[in-house]
PDB file of C-alpha atoms in Angstrom:
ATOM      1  CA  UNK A1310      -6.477  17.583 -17.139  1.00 48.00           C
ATOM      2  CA  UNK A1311      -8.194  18.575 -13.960  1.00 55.00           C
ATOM      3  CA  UNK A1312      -7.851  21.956 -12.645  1.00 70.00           C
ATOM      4  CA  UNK A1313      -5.635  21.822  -9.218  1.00 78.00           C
ATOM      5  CA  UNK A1314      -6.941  23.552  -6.362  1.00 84.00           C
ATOM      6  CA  UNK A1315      -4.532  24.459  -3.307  1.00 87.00           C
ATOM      7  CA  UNK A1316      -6.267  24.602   0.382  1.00 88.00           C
ATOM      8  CA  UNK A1317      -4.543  26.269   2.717  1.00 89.00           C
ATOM      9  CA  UNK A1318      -5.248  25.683   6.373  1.00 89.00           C
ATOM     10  CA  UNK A1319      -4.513  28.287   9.174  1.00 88.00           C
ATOM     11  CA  UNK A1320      -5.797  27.253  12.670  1.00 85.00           C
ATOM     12  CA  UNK A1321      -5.843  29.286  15.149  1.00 84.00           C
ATOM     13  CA  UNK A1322      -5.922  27.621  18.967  1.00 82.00           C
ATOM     14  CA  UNK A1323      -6.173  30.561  21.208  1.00 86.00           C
ATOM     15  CA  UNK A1324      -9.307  32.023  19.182  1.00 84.00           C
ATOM     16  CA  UNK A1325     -10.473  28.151  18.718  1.00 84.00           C
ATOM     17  CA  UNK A1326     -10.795  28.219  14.972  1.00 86.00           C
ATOM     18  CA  UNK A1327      -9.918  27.431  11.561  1.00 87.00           C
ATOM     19  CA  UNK A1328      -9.762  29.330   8.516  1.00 91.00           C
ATOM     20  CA  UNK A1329      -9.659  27.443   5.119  1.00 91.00           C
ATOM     21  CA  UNK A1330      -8.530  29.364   2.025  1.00 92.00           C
ATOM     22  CA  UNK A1331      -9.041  28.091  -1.437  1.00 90.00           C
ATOM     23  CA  UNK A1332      -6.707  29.402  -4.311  1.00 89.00           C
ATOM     24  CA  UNK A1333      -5.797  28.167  -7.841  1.00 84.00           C
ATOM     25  CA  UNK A1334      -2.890  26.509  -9.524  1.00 81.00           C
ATOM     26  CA  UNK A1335      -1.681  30.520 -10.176  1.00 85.00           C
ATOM     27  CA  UNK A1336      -2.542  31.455  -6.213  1.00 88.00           C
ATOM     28  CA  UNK A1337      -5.318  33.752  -6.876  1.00 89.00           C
ATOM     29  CA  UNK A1338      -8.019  33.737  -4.100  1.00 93.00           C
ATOM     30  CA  UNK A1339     -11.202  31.561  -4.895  1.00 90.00           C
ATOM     31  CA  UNK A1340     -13.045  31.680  -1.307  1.00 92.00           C
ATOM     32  CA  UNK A1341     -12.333  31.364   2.153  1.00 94.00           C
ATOM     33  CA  UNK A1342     -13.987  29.941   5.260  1.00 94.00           C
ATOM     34  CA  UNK A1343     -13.753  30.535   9.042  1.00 92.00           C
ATOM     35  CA  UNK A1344     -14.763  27.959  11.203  1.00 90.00           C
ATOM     36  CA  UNK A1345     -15.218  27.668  15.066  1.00 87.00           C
ATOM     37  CA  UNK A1346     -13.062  24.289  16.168  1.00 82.00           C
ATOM     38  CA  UNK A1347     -15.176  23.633  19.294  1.00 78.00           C
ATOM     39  CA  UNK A1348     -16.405  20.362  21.324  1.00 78.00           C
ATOM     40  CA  UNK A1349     -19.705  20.471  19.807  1.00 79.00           C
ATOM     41  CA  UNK A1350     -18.227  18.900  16.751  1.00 80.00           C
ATOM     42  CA  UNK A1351     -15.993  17.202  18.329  1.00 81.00           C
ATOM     43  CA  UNK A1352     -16.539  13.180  16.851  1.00 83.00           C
ATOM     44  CA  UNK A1353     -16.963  14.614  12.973  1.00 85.00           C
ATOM     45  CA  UNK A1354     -13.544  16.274  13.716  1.00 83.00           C
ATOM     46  CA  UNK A1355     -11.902  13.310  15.004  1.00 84.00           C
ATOM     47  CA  UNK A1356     -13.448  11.431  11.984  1.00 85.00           C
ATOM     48  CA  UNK A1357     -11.936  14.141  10.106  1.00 81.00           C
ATOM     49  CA  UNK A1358      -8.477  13.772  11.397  1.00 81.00           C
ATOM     50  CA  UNK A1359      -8.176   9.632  11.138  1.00 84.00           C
ATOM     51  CA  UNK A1360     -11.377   8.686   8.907  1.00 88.00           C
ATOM     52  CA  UNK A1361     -10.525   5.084   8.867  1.00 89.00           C
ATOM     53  CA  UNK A1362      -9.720   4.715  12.626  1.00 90.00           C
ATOM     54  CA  UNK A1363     -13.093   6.543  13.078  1.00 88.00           C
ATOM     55  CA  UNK A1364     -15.247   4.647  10.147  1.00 88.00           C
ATOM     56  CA  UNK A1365     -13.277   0.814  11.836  1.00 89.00           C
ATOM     57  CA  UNK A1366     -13.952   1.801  15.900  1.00 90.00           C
ATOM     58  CA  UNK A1367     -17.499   2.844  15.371  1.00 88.00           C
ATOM     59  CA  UNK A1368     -19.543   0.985  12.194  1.00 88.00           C
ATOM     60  CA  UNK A1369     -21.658  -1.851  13.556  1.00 86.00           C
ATOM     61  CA  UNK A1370     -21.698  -0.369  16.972  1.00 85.00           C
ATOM     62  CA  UNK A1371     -22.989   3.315  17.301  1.00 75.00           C
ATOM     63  CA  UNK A1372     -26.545   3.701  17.406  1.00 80.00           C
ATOM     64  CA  UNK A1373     -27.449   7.832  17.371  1.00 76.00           C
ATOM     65  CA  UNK A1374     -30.969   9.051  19.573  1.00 76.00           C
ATOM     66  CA  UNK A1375     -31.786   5.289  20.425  1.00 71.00           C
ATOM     67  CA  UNK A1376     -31.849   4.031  16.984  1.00 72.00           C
ATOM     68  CA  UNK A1377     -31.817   0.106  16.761  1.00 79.00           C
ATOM     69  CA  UNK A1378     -29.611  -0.238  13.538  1.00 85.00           C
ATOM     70  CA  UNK A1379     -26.159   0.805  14.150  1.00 85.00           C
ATOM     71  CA  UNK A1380     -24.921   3.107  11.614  1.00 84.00           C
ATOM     72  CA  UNK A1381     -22.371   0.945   8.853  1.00 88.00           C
ATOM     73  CA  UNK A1382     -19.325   2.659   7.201  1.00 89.00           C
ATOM     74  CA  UNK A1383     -21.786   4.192   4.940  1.00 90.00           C
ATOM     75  CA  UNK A1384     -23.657   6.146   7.306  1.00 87.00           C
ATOM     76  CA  UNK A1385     -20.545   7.289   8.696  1.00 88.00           C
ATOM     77  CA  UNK A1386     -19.097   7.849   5.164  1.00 89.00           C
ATOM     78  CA  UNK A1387     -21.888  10.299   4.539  1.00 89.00           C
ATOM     79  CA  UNK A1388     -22.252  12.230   8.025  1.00 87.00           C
ATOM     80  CA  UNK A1389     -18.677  12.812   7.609  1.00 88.00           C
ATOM     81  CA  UNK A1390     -18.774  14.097   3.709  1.00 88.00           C
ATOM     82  CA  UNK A1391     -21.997  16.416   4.917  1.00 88.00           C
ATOM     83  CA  UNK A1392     -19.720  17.714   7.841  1.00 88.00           C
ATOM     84  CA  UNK A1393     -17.111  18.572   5.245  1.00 87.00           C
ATOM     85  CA  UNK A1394     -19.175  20.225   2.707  1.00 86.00           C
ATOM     86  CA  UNK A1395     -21.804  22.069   5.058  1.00 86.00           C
ATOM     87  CA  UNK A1396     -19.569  22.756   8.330  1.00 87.00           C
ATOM     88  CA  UNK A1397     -15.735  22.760   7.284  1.00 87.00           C
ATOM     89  CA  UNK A1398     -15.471  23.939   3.675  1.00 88.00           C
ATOM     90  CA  UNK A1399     -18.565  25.725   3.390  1.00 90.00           C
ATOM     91  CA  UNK A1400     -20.642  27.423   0.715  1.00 90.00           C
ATOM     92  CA  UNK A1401     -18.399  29.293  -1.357  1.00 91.00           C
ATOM     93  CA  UNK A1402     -15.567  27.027  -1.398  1.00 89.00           C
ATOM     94  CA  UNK A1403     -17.772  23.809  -2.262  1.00 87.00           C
ATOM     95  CA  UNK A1404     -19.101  26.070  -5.307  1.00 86.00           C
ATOM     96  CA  UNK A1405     -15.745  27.080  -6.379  1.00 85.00           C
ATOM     97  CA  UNK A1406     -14.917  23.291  -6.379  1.00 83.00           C
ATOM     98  CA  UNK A1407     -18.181  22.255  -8.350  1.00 80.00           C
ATOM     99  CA  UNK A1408     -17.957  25.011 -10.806  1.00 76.00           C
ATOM    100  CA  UNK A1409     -13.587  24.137 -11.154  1.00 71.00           C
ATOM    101  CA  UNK A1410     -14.180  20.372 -11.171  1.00 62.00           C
ATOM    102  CA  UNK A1411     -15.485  18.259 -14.539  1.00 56.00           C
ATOM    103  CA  UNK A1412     -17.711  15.344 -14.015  1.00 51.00           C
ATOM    104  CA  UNK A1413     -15.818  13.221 -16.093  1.00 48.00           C
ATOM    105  CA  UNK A1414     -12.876  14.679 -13.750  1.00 57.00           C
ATOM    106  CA  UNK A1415     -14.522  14.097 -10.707  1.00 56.00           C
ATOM    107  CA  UNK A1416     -15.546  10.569 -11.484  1.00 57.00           C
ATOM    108  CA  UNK A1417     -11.520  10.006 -12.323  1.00 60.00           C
ATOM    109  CA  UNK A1418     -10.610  11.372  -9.249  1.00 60.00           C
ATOM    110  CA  UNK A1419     -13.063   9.660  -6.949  1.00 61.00           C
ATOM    111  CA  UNK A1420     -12.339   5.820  -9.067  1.00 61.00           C
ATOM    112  CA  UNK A1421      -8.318   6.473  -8.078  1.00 63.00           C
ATOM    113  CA  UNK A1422      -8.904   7.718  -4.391  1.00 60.00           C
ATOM    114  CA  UNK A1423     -10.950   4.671  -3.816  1.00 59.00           C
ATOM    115  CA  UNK A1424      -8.061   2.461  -5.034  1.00 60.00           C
ATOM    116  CA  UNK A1425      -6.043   3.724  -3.361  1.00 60.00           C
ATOM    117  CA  UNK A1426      -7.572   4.595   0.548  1.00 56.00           C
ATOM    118  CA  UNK A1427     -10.332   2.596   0.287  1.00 55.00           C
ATOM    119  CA  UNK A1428     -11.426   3.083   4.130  1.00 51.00           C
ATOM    120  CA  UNK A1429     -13.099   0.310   4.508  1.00 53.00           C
ATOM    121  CA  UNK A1430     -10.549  -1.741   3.871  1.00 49.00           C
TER     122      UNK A1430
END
């Protein structure tokens, strides 16, 4: 059985932030992360928020600095998973996942979400 994580998510508007906390099944602190909610990130946050709307308006049609290949669901797929792991969650919470999380477990988990939300579909 997997271990169960809980991610709590406090945002606060006036400072223009976020602050995720990671705990275990029992509640005990794992790691934290404080992140500035700002335009700059704007389109990773919005792909964030509605990943399918996001990976459906803009695959096939955005091309970043000039490029000519448009960027498929893939592309997006990934920018959006780097933007999670490096920007959102950060460092210590993405090792507390890795060292909490089985591959076997992980592998499980990923085959079911992509059942079930495939966004591509």
């Amino acid at each position: 059985m997997p271990n169960l994580f809980v991610l709590n998510v406090e945002t606060q508007p006036n400072e223009s932030q976020a602050i995720f906390r990671l705990s275990d099944a029992q509640g005990v602190h794992l790691a934290a992360h404080q992140v500035p909610v700002t335009g700059k990130n704007a389109f990773q946050w919005a792909g964030l928020f509605n990943t399918r709307e996001h990976v459906s308006r803009h695959a096939g049609h955005l091309r970043p600095d000039n490029q000519s290949e448009p960027l498929t669901a893939e592309n997006l797929l990934a920018q959006l998973g780097e933007f999670l792991g490096s920007e959102v969650l950060g460092k210590d919470i993405i090792t507390q996942l890795i060292y909490g999380i089985s591959i076997l477990g992980l592998t499980q988990l990923i085959a079911n979400l992509m059942s079930e939300r495939n966004p591509l579909k």
